[in-house]
Structure formats: C-alpha cells, structure tokens
Amino acid sequence: TGCGWGKMAAGGAADAQARFGHSVKGLLTEKVTSCGTDVIALTKQVLKGSRSAELLGQAARNMVMQEDAILHSEDSLRKMAIITTHLQYQ
C-alpha cells in the first residue's frame, strides 16, 4: 500500500506542476497582450505628436506670411500718409 501513496503523491505533484505551468502561460499571455496594447497606445501618441509638430510648423509658416502682409500694408499706409500730406499742401 505504500507504493500507492507514492504514485498518488507523484500524480498530485504532476497535476500541480501542470496547473502551475498553465497559470504561468496564462499570466504570460495576459502580460504580452497588455504590452501590445501599451505599444499601440504609445505609437498613437507618437503619431499624434508628429501631427502636432507638423501643424505647429504650418501655423508658423502662415504667421510669417501674415507678418509680411502686415509689414507691406504698414509701408503702404505710410506712403499714403505722405501723399495725403503733399496733397493737402497743394
């Protein structure tokens, strides 16, 4: 009868080891899925940041163009003021 207990103990240990292995595989799968989700979120954030930088660059270019237009308008107004002053003297 002593041999029967040994076989049962060995069988129980094998079952526990199998359950442990299955548990570890489950945890590993869960961790890999979680990391995959994090990588996707990070990629989306990087792409969003890249798009933000592109939009900021475009806004800066537009601002420079507007600044040139404002300076040109200011110059035109100054010339018109000079012309108006000359016409008033005549």
PDB file of C-alpha atoms in Angstrom:
ATOM      1  CA  THR A   1       0.000   0.000   0.000  1.00  0.00           C
ATOM      2  CA  GLY A   2       2.952   2.346   0.490  1.00  0.00           C
ATOM      3  CA  CYS A   3       3.597   2.316  -3.249  1.00  0.00           C
ATOM      4  CA  GLY A   4       0.040   3.531  -3.900  1.00  0.00           C
ATOM      5  CA  TRP A   5       0.642   6.639  -1.829  1.00  0.00           C
ATOM      6  CA  GLY A   6       3.850   7.346  -3.715  1.00  0.00           C
ATOM      7  CA  LYS A   7       2.061   7.128  -7.050  1.00  0.00           C
ATOM      8  CA  MET A   8      -0.717   9.409  -5.818  1.00  0.00           C
ATOM      9  CA  ALA A   9       1.795  11.926  -4.476  1.00  0.00           C
ATOM     10  CA  ALA A  10       3.703  11.841  -7.764  1.00  0.00           C
ATOM     11  CA  GLY A  11       0.417  12.215  -9.691  1.00  0.00           C
ATOM     12  CA  GLY A  12      -0.657  15.112  -7.453  1.00  0.00           C
ATOM     13  CA  ALA A  13       2.708  16.817  -7.940  1.00  0.00           C
ATOM     14  CA  ALA A  14       2.426  16.386 -11.714  1.00  0.00           C
ATOM     15  CA  ASP A  15      -1.094  17.876 -11.634  1.00  0.00           C
ATOM     16  CA  ALA A  16       0.111  20.806  -9.529  1.00  0.00           C
ATOM     17  CA  GLN A  17       3.039  21.346 -11.893  1.00  0.00           C
ATOM     18  CA  ALA A  18       0.692  21.261 -14.908  1.00  0.00           C
ATOM     19  CA  ARG A  19      -1.663  23.742 -13.231  1.00  0.00           C
ATOM     20  CA  PHE A  20       1.300  25.965 -12.360  1.00  0.00           C
ATOM     21  CA  GLY A  21       2.565  25.807 -15.970  1.00  0.00           C
ATOM     22  CA  HIS A  22      -0.890  26.614 -17.289  1.00  0.00           C
ATOM     23  CA  SER A  23      -1.176  29.514 -14.829  1.00  0.00           C
ATOM     24  CA  VAL A  24       2.215  30.882 -15.865  1.00  0.00           C
ATOM     25  CA  LYS A  25       1.274  30.612 -19.551  1.00  0.00           C
ATOM     26  CA  GLY A  26      -1.961  32.470 -18.826  1.00  0.00           C
ATOM     27  CA  LEU A  27      -0.151  35.239 -16.961  1.00  0.00           C
ATOM     28  CA  LEU A  28       2.452  35.494 -19.711  1.00  0.00           C
ATOM     29  CA  THR A  29      -0.239  35.731 -22.378  1.00  0.00           C
ATOM     30  CA  GLU A  30      -2.003  38.417 -20.359  1.00  0.00           C
ATOM     31  CA  LYS A  31       1.259  40.360 -19.931  1.00  0.00           C
ATOM     32  CA  VAL A  32       2.073  40.126 -23.659  1.00  0.00           C
ATOM     33  CA  THR A  33      -1.422  41.365 -24.528  1.00  0.00           C
ATOM     34  CA  SER A  34      -1.047  44.242 -22.060  1.00  0.00           C
ATOM     35  CA  CYS A  35       2.348  45.192 -23.501  1.00  0.00           C
ATOM     36  CA  GLY A  36       0.927  45.027 -27.025  1.00  0.00           C
ATOM     37  CA  THR A  37      -1.853  47.389 -26.007  1.00  0.00           C
ATOM     38  CA  ASP A  38       0.701  49.756 -24.438  1.00  0.00           C
ATOM     39  CA  VAL A  39       2.815  49.722 -27.612  1.00  0.00           C
ATOM     40  CA  ILE A  40      -0.251  50.561 -29.709  1.00  0.00           C
ATOM     41  CA  ALA A  41      -1.140  53.441 -27.360  1.00  0.00           C
ATOM     42  CA  LEU A  42       2.447  54.724 -27.471  1.00  0.00           C
ATOM     43  CA  THR A  43       2.503  54.537 -31.273  1.00  0.00           C
ATOM     44  CA  LYS A  44      -0.742  56.507 -31.481  1.00  0.00           C
ATOM     45  CA  GLN A  45       0.682  59.139 -29.115  1.00  0.00           C
ATOM     46  CA  VAL A  46       3.893  59.454 -31.153  1.00  0.00           C
ATOM     47  CA  LEU A  47       1.883  59.834 -34.357  1.00  0.00           C
ATOM     48  CA  LYS A  48      -0.322  62.437 -32.698  1.00  0.00           C
ATOM     49  CA  GLY A  49       2.796  64.308 -31.534  1.00  0.00           C
ATOM     50  CA  SER A  50       4.213  64.134 -35.031  1.00  0.00           C
ATOM     51  CA  ARG A  51       0.985  65.572 -36.421  1.00  0.00           C
ATOM     52  CA  SER A  52       1.056  68.322 -33.769  1.00  0.00           C
ATOM     53  CA  ALA A  53       4.591  69.283 -34.787  1.00  0.00           C
ATOM     54  CA  GLU A  54       3.502  69.389 -38.429  1.00  0.00           C
ATOM     55  CA  LEU A  55       0.546  71.635 -37.568  1.00  0.00           C
ATOM     56  CA  LEU A  56       2.755  73.937 -35.472  1.00  0.00           C
ATOM     57  CA  GLY A  57       5.186  74.255 -38.374  1.00  0.00           C
ATOM     58  CA  GLN A  58       2.366  75.102 -40.739  1.00  0.00           C
ATOM     59  CA  ALA A  59       0.995  77.679 -38.283  1.00  0.00           C
ATOM     60  CA  ALA A  60       4.469  79.262 -38.012  1.00  0.00           C
ATOM     61  CA  ARG A  61       4.759  79.494 -41.807  1.00  0.00           C
ATOM     62  CA  ASN A  62       1.291  81.076 -42.022  1.00  0.00           C
ATOM     63  CA  MET A  63       2.239  83.555 -39.310  1.00  0.00           C
ATOM     64  CA  VAL A  64       5.377  84.586 -41.208  1.00  0.00           C
ATOM     65  CA  MET A  65       3.282  85.129 -44.343  1.00  0.00           C
ATOM     66  CA  GLN A  66       0.791  87.231 -42.364  1.00  0.00           C
ATOM     67  CA  GLU A  67       3.633  89.233 -40.835  1.00  0.00           C
ATOM     68  CA  ASP A  68       4.974  90.023 -44.320  1.00  0.00           C
ATOM     69  CA  ALA A  69       1.497  91.121 -45.425  1.00  0.00           C
ATOM     70  CA  ILE A  70       1.140  93.342 -42.345  1.00  0.00           C
ATOM     71  CA  LEU A  71       4.560  94.939 -42.934  1.00  0.00           C
ATOM     72  CA  HIS A  72       3.681  95.573 -46.582  1.00  0.00           C
ATOM     73  CA  SER A  73       0.341  97.125 -45.543  1.00  0.00           C
ATOM     74  CA  GLU A  74       2.097  99.309 -42.956  1.00  0.00           C
ATOM     75  CA  ASP A  75       4.537 100.517 -45.620  1.00  0.00           C
ATOM     76  CA  SER A  76       1.658 101.282 -47.997  1.00  0.00           C
ATOM     77  CA  LEU A  77      -0.184 103.250 -45.288  1.00  0.00           C
ATOM     78  CA  ARG A  78       2.957 105.278 -44.546  1.00  0.00           C
ATOM     79  CA  LYS A  79       3.310 106.144 -48.255  1.00  0.00           C
ATOM     80  CA  MET A  80      -0.376 107.071 -48.466  1.00  0.00           C
ATOM     81  CA  ALA A  81       0.032 109.378 -45.449  1.00  0.00           C
ATOM     82  CA  ILE A  82       2.945 111.122 -47.165  1.00  0.00           C
ATOM     83  CA  ILE A  83       0.914 111.510 -50.371  1.00  0.00           C
ATOM     84  CA  THR A  84      -2.058 112.866 -48.359  1.00  0.00           C
ATOM     85  CA  THR A  85       0.199 115.427 -46.668  1.00  0.00           C
ATOM     86  CA  HIS A  86       1.565 116.578 -50.071  1.00  0.00           C
ATOM     87  CA  LEU A  87      -1.952 116.867 -51.498  1.00  0.00           C
ATOM     88  CA  GLN A  88      -3.045 118.992 -48.511  1.00  0.00           C
ATOM     89  CA  TYR A  89      -0.233 121.479 -49.213  1.00  0.00           C
ATOM     90  CA  GLN A  90      -1.392 121.875 -52.790  1.00  0.00           C
TER      91      GLN A  90
END
